């Protein structure tokens, strides 16, 4: 075994994957733990769409990663040292694959992927692929340590930006450039609030961040239940990019933790990044308090009337705000008649006046709802056809039932 082609030092990762490819006679790619391409074998004709797109973009396409998670492929790779055989998946342009994780003490450092369309790899070849993974361990460990040091330095820089320690645009640009971070495009702060965030769910969330492709993740850091992320748009439509990122993240982390994402304004004046942070924090906080009403809100302006809840609370005037007399009359009527007029009004307003949707939520006939709404107007004196009154009532109901 001393003459085995893997039992020697390799100057580069490219030299290593070429040696594996030549020995096993299959195309080979080497990725880090977040599916960024580190090296690929250069001399082989056999390929497929997924490999071509990975090489071009220097990372595995997100739809491929998502499919691997849904099929249980990545969890298997992360939990075992033996290679995993993957059948073709035509919908994502993937031919037959064999993959093996590169692990150290349970921590995944990366993956080796080979295309095996002609089923060349027998039991002996699979064992040699596993041997190749063990030989790549030291080189990837060194890369991983370099990456961790770089990320730690970037996190410290990020905190300087968030706290306003570096206050002027020029000073911030200088710091970013010293950290090799591009300053020619706008940046924004996203805040992810995750109730019950622990080490495992944070690792999964970090993985989702590192593998997203809707925006560029410049740097991220954690503070208790909050994860702060500095993002850069992929296109000139920064709002669309950011909204796609937030929605994709929500979908990928669904079931892990309750995740509430807020995104601040994009800015080319980096002295405004603390303001972007404040917006993102407010959005994430409001979404956590009103998850149903604000499920599709990502930006501060999308909070609508809920922006004024935040303003009222910050002003300190909320305790002195008098209850709407119309709601007081409905509460009294409900107490005296064991009815649900206030609940009916709340649901009707939440459904934006849709009789069908409100009746479905209240489990009553539309005729019953029509009668209740007429009684609500008689009891309270409000006009539900007046848009100004309806908007004010919606705000007052939320203040009464969910804020005070």
mmCIF file of N, CA and C in Angstrom, residues 63-142:
data_model
loop_
_atom_site.group_PDB
_atom_site.id
_atom_site.type_symbol
_atom_site.label_atom_id
_atom_site.label_comp_id
_atom_site.label_asym_id
_atom_site.label_seq_id
_atom_site.Cartn_x
_atom_site.Cartn_y
_atom_site.Cartn_z
ATOM 1 N N UNK A 63 -30.955 24.489 -6.143
ATOM 2 C CA UNK A 63 -32.019 23.501 -6.342
ATOM 3 C C UNK A 63 -31.480 22.082 -6.179
ATOM 4 N N UNK A 64 -30.198 21.880 -6.492
ATOM 5 C CA UNK A 64 -29.581 20.565 -6.293
ATOM 6 C C UNK A 64 -29.410 20.291 -4.805
ATOM 7 N N UNK A 65 -28.923 21.289 -4.068
ATOM 8 C CA UNK A 65 -28.757 21.137 -2.616
ATOM 9 C C UNK A 65 -30.095 20.826 -1.959
ATOM 10 N N UNK A 66 -31.126 21.606 -2.321
ATOM 11 C CA UNK A 66 -32.453 21.396 -1.727
ATOM 12 C C UNK A 66 -32.964 19.987 -2.003
ATOM 13 N N UNK A 67 -32.756 19.509 -3.237
ATOM 14 C CA UNK A 67 -33.229 18.162 -3.588
ATOM 15 C C UNK A 67 -32.469 17.110 -2.790
ATOM 16 N N UNK A 68 -31.161 17.298 -2.607
ATOM 17 C CA UNK A 68 -30.363 16.351 -1.820
ATOM 18 C C UNK A 68 -30.855 16.274 -0.378
ATOM 19 N N UNK A 69 -31.262 17.412 0.169
ATOM 20 C CA UNK A 69 -31.803 17.389 1.537
ATOM 21 C C UNK A 69 -33.143 16.652 1.570
ATOM 22 N N UNK A 70 -34.016 16.952 0.593
ATOM 23 C CA UNK A 70 -35.330 16.308 0.563
ATOM 24 C C UNK A 70 -35.219 14.799 0.384
ATOM 25 N N UNK A 71 -34.229 14.355 -0.394
ATOM 26 C CA UNK A 71 -34.030 12.922 -0.629
ATOM 27 C C UNK A 71 -33.263 12.254 0.515
ATOM 28 N N UNK A 72 -32.811 13.039 1.491
ATOM 29 C CA UNK A 72 -32.066 12.474 2.619
ATOM 30 C C UNK A 72 -30.617 12.151 2.298
ATOM 31 N N UNK A 73 -30.120 12.657 1.164
ATOM 32 C CA UNK A 73 -28.758 12.320 0.733
ATOM 33 C C UNK A 73 -27.716 13.015 1.600
ATOM 34 N N UNK A 74 -27.874 14.314 1.803
ATOM 35 C CA UNK A 74 -26.891 15.044 2.609
ATOM 36 C C UNK A 74 -26.902 14.586 4.068
ATOM 37 N N UNK A 75 -28.075 14.372 4.692
ATOM 38 C CA UNK A 75 -28.037 13.825 6.057
ATOM 39 C C UNK A 75 -27.278 12.504 6.152
ATOM 40 N N UNK A 76 -27.442 11.626 5.157
ATOM 41 C CA UNK A 76 -26.695 10.357 5.167
ATOM 42 C C UNK A 76 -25.200 10.607 5.060
ATOM 43 N N UNK A 77 -24.810 11.488 4.159
ATOM 44 C CA UNK A 77 -23.393 11.805 3.995
ATOM 45 C C UNK A 77 -22.799 12.378 5.278
ATOM 46 N N UNK A 78 -23.584 13.209 5.953
ATOM 47 C CA UNK A 78 -23.080 13.871 7.157
ATOM 48 C C UNK A 78 -22.937 12.925 8.343
ATOM 49 N N UNK A 79 -23.563 11.761 8.254
ATOM 50 C CA UNK A 79 -23.590 10.857 9.405
ATOM 51 C C UNK A 79 -22.748 9.605 9.226
ATOM 52 N N UNK A 80 -22.116 9.430 8.061
ATOM 53 C CA UNK A 80 -21.356 8.198 7.853
ATOM 54 C C UNK A 80 -20.076 8.474 7.075
ATOM 55 N N UNK A 81 -19.105 7.577 7.241
ATOM 56 C CA UNK A 81 -17.832 7.696 6.525
ATOM 57 C C UNK A 81 -17.862 6.981 5.179
ATOM 58 N N UNK A 82 -18.760 6.010 5.029
ATOM 59 C CA UNK A 82 -18.817 5.216 3.800
ATOM 60 C C UNK A 82 -19.443 6.035 2.664
ATOM 61 N N UNK A 83 -19.030 5.783 1.421
ATOM 62 C CA UNK A 83 -19.619 6.477 0.271
ATOM 63 C C UNK A 83 -21.114 6.190 0.130
ATOM 64 N N UNK A 84 -21.816 7.139 -0.466
ATOM 65 C CA UNK A 84 -23.253 7.026 -0.715
ATOM 66 C C UNK A 84 -23.469 7.022 -2.225
ATOM 67 N N UNK A 85 -24.206 6.028 -2.713
ATOM 68 C CA UNK A 85 -24.526 5.934 -4.143
ATOM 69 C C UNK A 85 -25.831 6.682 -4.398
ATOM 70 N N UNK A 86 -25.834 7.553 -5.400
ATOM 71 C CA UNK A 86 -26.984 8.406 -5.688
ATOM 72 C C UNK A 86 -27.455 8.124 -7.111
ATOM 73 N N UNK A 87 -28.684 7.684 -7.235
ATOM 74 C CA UNK A 87 -29.249 7.406 -8.557
ATOM 75 C C UNK A 87 -29.498 8.710 -9.322
ATOM 76 N N UNK A 88 -29.582 8.637 -10.657
ATOM 77 C CA UNK A 88 -29.809 9.853 -11.455
ATOM 78 C C UNK A 88 -31.096 10.572 -11.053
ATOM 79 N N UNK A 89 -31.054 11.904 -11.095
ATOM 80 C CA UNK A 89 -32.236 12.736 -10.863
ATOM 81 C C UNK A 89 -32.328 13.689 -12.053
ATOM 82 N N UNK A 90 -33.113 13.311 -13.043
ATOM 83 C CA UNK A 90 -33.146 14.039 -14.313
ATOM 84 C C UNK A 90 -33.641 15.473 -14.154
ATOM 85 N N UNK A 91 -34.555 15.708 -13.207
ATOM 86 C CA UNK A 91 -35.162 17.038 -13.074
ATOM 87 C C UNK A 91 -34.164 18.105 -12.649
ATOM 88 N N UNK A 92 -33.033 17.700 -12.082
ATOM 89 C CA UNK A 92 -32.012 18.683 -11.698
ATOM 90 C C UNK A 92 -30.722 18.480 -12.492
ATOM 91 N N UNK A 93 -30.818 17.698 -13.562
ATOM 92 C CA UNK A 93 -29.662 17.497 -14.431
ATOM 93 C C UNK A 93 -28.548 16.696 -13.801
ATOM 94 N N UNK A 94 -28.910 15.744 -12.952
ATOM 95 C CA UNK A 94 -27.908 14.983 -12.200
ATOM 96 C C UNK A 94 -27.826 13.557 -12.710
ATOM 97 N N UNK A 95 -26.627 13.151 -13.133
ATOM 98 C CA UNK A 95 -26.398 11.758 -13.486
ATOM 99 C C UNK A 95 -26.057 10.935 -12.251
ATOM 100 N N UNK A 96 -25.785 9.665 -12.464
ATOM 101 C CA UNK A 96 -25.457 8.780 -11.333
ATOM 102 C C UNK A 96 -24.196 9.279 -10.626
ATOM 103 N N UNK A 97 -24.277 9.358 -9.309
ATOM 104 C CA UNK A 97 -23.188 9.888 -8.503
ATOM 105 C C UNK A 97 -22.802 8.908 -7.402
ATOM 106 N N UNK A 98 -21.557 9.039 -6.960
ATOM 107 C CA UNK A 98 -21.116 8.452 -5.698
ATOM 108 C C UNK A 98 -20.454 9.586 -4.928
ATOM 109 N N UNK A 99 -20.803 9.717 -3.666
ATOM 110 C CA UNK A 99 -20.265 10.809 -2.854
ATOM 111 C C UNK A 99 -19.795 10.276 -1.515
ATOM 112 N N UNK A 100 -18.836 10.982 -0.942
ATOM 113 C CA UNK A 100 -18.333 10.621 0.383
ATOM 114 C C UNK A 100 -18.009 11.912 1.124
ATOM 115 N N UNK A 101 -18.306 11.932 2.414
ATOM 116 C CA UNK A 101 -18.004 13.120 3.214
ATOM 117 C C UNK A 101 -16.581 13.049 3.747
ATOM 118 N N UNK A 102 -15.997 14.205 3.947
ATOM 119 C CA UNK A 102 -14.675 14.323 4.570
ATOM 120 C C UNK A 102 -14.925 14.849 5.974
ATOM 121 N N UNK A 103 -14.697 13.994 6.971
ATOM 122 C CA UNK A 103 -15.088 14.346 8.337
ATOM 123 C C UNK A 103 -13.908 14.223 9.297
ATOM 124 N N UNK A 104 -13.982 15.035 10.339
ATOM 125 C CA UNK A 104 -13.011 14.946 11.423
ATOM 126 C C UNK A 104 -13.765 15.067 12.739
ATOM 127 N N UNK A 105 -13.744 13.999 13.517
ATOM 128 C CA UNK A 105 -14.441 13.959 14.813
ATOM 129 C C UNK A 105 -15.902 14.381 14.670
ATOM 130 N N UNK A 106 -16.541 13.886 13.636
ATOM 131 C CA UNK A 106 -17.958 14.157 13.423
ATOM 132 C C UNK A 106 -18.260 15.442 12.682
ATOM 133 N N UNK A 107 -17.274 16.331 12.557
ATOM 134 C CA UNK A 107 -17.491 17.593 11.850
ATOM 135 C C UNK A 107 -17.231 17.404 10.359
ATOM 136 N N UNK A 108 -18.186 17.817 9.542
ATOM 137 C CA UNK A 108 -18.033 17.709 8.091
ATOM 138 C C UNK A 108 -17.182 18.868 7.587
ATOM 139 N N UNK A 109 -16.074 18.519 6.924
ATOM 140 C CA UNK A 109 -15.179 19.527 6.350
ATOM 141 C C UNK A 109 -15.446 19.744 4.867
ATOM 142 N N UNK A 110 -15.994 18.722 4.206
ATOM 143 C CA UNK A 110 -16.256 18.827 2.776
ATOM 144 C C UNK A 110 -16.756 17.513 2.209
ATOM 145 N N UNK A 111 -16.810 17.445 0.887
ATOM 146 C CA UNK A 111 -17.335 16.264 0.203
ATOM 147 C C UNK A 111 -16.525 16.003 -1.067
ATOM 148 N N UNK A 112 -16.400 14.724 -1.407
ATOM 149 C CA UNK A 112 -15.892 14.324 -2.721
ATOM 150 C C UNK A 112 -17.066 13.729 -3.495
ATOM 151 N N UNK A 113 -17.279 14.233 -4.715
ATOM 152 C CA UNK A 113 -18.346 13.736 -5.579
ATOM 153 C C UNK A 113 -17.724 13.194 -6.861
ATOM 154 N N UNK A 114 -18.195 12.049 -7.297
ATOM 155 C CA UNK A 114 -17.726 11.503 -8.571
ATOM 156 C C UNK A 114 -18.927 11.128 -9.434
ATOM 157 N N UNK A 115 -18.786 11.328 -10.729
ATOM 158 C CA UNK A 115 -19.796 10.871 -11.685
ATOM 159 C C UNK A 115 -19.471 9.427 -12.052
ATOM 160 N N UNK A 116 -20.473 8.562 -11.923
ATOM 161 C CA UNK A 116 -20.254 7.130 -12.192
ATOM 162 C C UNK A 116 -21.350 6.614 -13.118
ATOM 163 N N UNK A 117 -21.478 7.252 -14.277
ATOM 164 C CA UNK A 117 -22.521 6.885 -15.230
ATOM 165 C C UNK A 117 -22.383 5.434 -15.691
ATOM 166 N N UNK A 118 -21.150 4.972 -15.850
ATOM 167 C CA UNK A 118 -20.913 3.629 -16.388
ATOM 168 C C UNK A 118 -20.725 2.580 -15.295
ATOM 169 N N UNK A 119 -21.010 2.967 -14.059
ATOM 170 C CA UNK A 119 -20.934 2.048 -12.914
ATOM 171 C C UNK A 119 -19.560 1.371 -12.828
ATOM 172 N N UNK A 120 -18.516 2.172 -12.920
ATOM 173 C CA UNK A 120 -17.157 1.648 -12.848
ATOM 174 C C UNK A 120 -16.761 1.264 -11.419
ATOM 175 N N UNK A 121 -17.365 1.931 -10.435
ATOM 176 C CA UNK A 121 -16.882 1.790 -9.064
ATOM 177 C C UNK A 121 -17.440 0.531 -8.399
ATOM 178 N N UNK A 122 -16.569 -0.448 -8.188
ATOM 179 C CA UNK A 122 -16.962 -1.657 -7.465
ATOM 180 C C UNK A 122 -16.654 -1.463 -5.983
ATOM 181 N N UNK A 123 -16.758 -2.536 -5.214
ATOM 182 C CA UNK A 123 -16.541 -2.448 -3.770
ATOM 183 C C UNK A 123 -15.147 -1.933 -3.440
ATOM 184 N N UNK A 124 -14.141 -2.417 -4.166
ATOM 185 C CA UNK A 124 -12.761 -1.973 -3.918
ATOM 186 C C UNK A 124 -12.606 -0.487 -4.222
ATOM 187 N N UNK A 125 -13.210 -0.036 -5.313
ATOM 188 C CA UNK A 125 -13.123 1.381 -5.684
ATOM 189 C C UNK A 125 -13.812 2.268 -4.652
ATOM 190 N N UNK A 126 -14.932 1.791 -4.103
ATOM 191 C CA UNK A 126 -15.626 2.562 -3.067
ATOM 192 C C UNK A 126 -14.760 2.695 -1.821
ATOM 193 N N UNK A 127 -14.044 1.611 -1.478
ATOM 194 C CA UNK A 127 -13.134 1.670 -0.332
ATOM 195 C C UNK A 127 -12.003 2.663 -0.592
ATOM 196 N N UNK A 128 -11.527 2.720 -1.839
ATOM 197 C CA UNK A 128 -10.452 3.650 -2.171
ATOM 198 C C UNK A 128 -10.956 5.092 -2.182
ATOM 199 N N UNK A 129 -12.225 5.283 -2.545
ATOM 200 C CA UNK A 129 -12.807 6.621 -2.472
ATOM 201 C C UNK A 129 -12.882 7.082 -1.014
ATOM 202 N N UNK A 130 -13.231 6.156 -0.134
ATOM 203 C CA UNK A 130 -13.252 6.473 1.294
ATOM 204 C C UNK A 130 -11.842 6.807 1.794
ATOM 205 N N UNK A 131 -10.847 6.088 1.286
ATOM 206 C CA UNK A 131 -9.456 6.379 1.635
ATOM 207 C C UNK A 131 -9.066 7.782 1.159
ATOM 208 N N UNK A 132 -9.506 8.138 -0.044
ATOM 209 C CA UNK A 132 -9.214 9.473 -0.576
ATOM 210 C C UNK A 132 -9.789 10.556 0.329
ATOM 211 N N UNK A 133 -10.997 10.307 0.853
ATOM 212 C CA UNK A 133 -11.616 11.279 1.758
ATOM 213 C C UNK A 133 -10.776 11.470 3.013
ATOM 214 N N UNK A 134 -10.241 10.374 3.544
ATOM 215 C CA UNK A 134 -9.407 10.476 4.747
ATOM 216 C C UNK A 134 -8.115 11.234 4.453
ATOM 217 N N UNK A 135 -7.577 11.101 3.225
ATOM 218 C CA UNK A 135 -6.344 11.791 2.858
ATOM 219 C C UNK A 135 -6.579 13.291 2.648
ATOM 220 N N UNK A 136 -7.797 13.669 2.284
ATOM 221 C CA UNK A 136 -8.105 15.090 2.066
ATOM 222 C C UNK A 136 -8.358 15.834 3.371
ATOM 223 N N UNK A 137 -8.472 15.085 4.454
ATOM 224 C CA UNK A 137 -8.879 15.663 5.736
ATOM 225 C C UNK A 137 -7.950 16.791 6.190
ATOM 226 N N UNK A 138 -6.641 16.547 6.170
ATOM 227 C CA UNK A 138 -5.697 17.536 6.695
ATOM 228 C C UNK A 138 -5.708 18.833 5.892
ATOM 229 N N UNK A 139 -5.771 18.699 4.552
ATOM 230 C CA UNK A 139 -5.782 19.902 3.726
ATOM 231 C C UNK A 139 -7.049 20.722 3.944
ATOM 232 N N UNK A 140 -8.194 20.048 4.063
ATOM 233 C CA UNK A 140 -9.443 20.770 4.291
ATOM 234 C C UNK A 140 -9.503 21.349 5.695
ATOM 235 N N UNK A 141 -8.891 20.655 6.645
ATOM 236 C CA UNK A 141 -8.849 21.172 8.011
ATOM 237 C C UNK A 141 -8.075 22.488 8.051
ATOM 238 N N UNK A 142 -6.980 22.542 7.319
ATOM 239 C CA UNK A 142 -6.186 23.769 7.255
ATOM 240 C C UNK A 142 -6.987 24.894 6.597
#
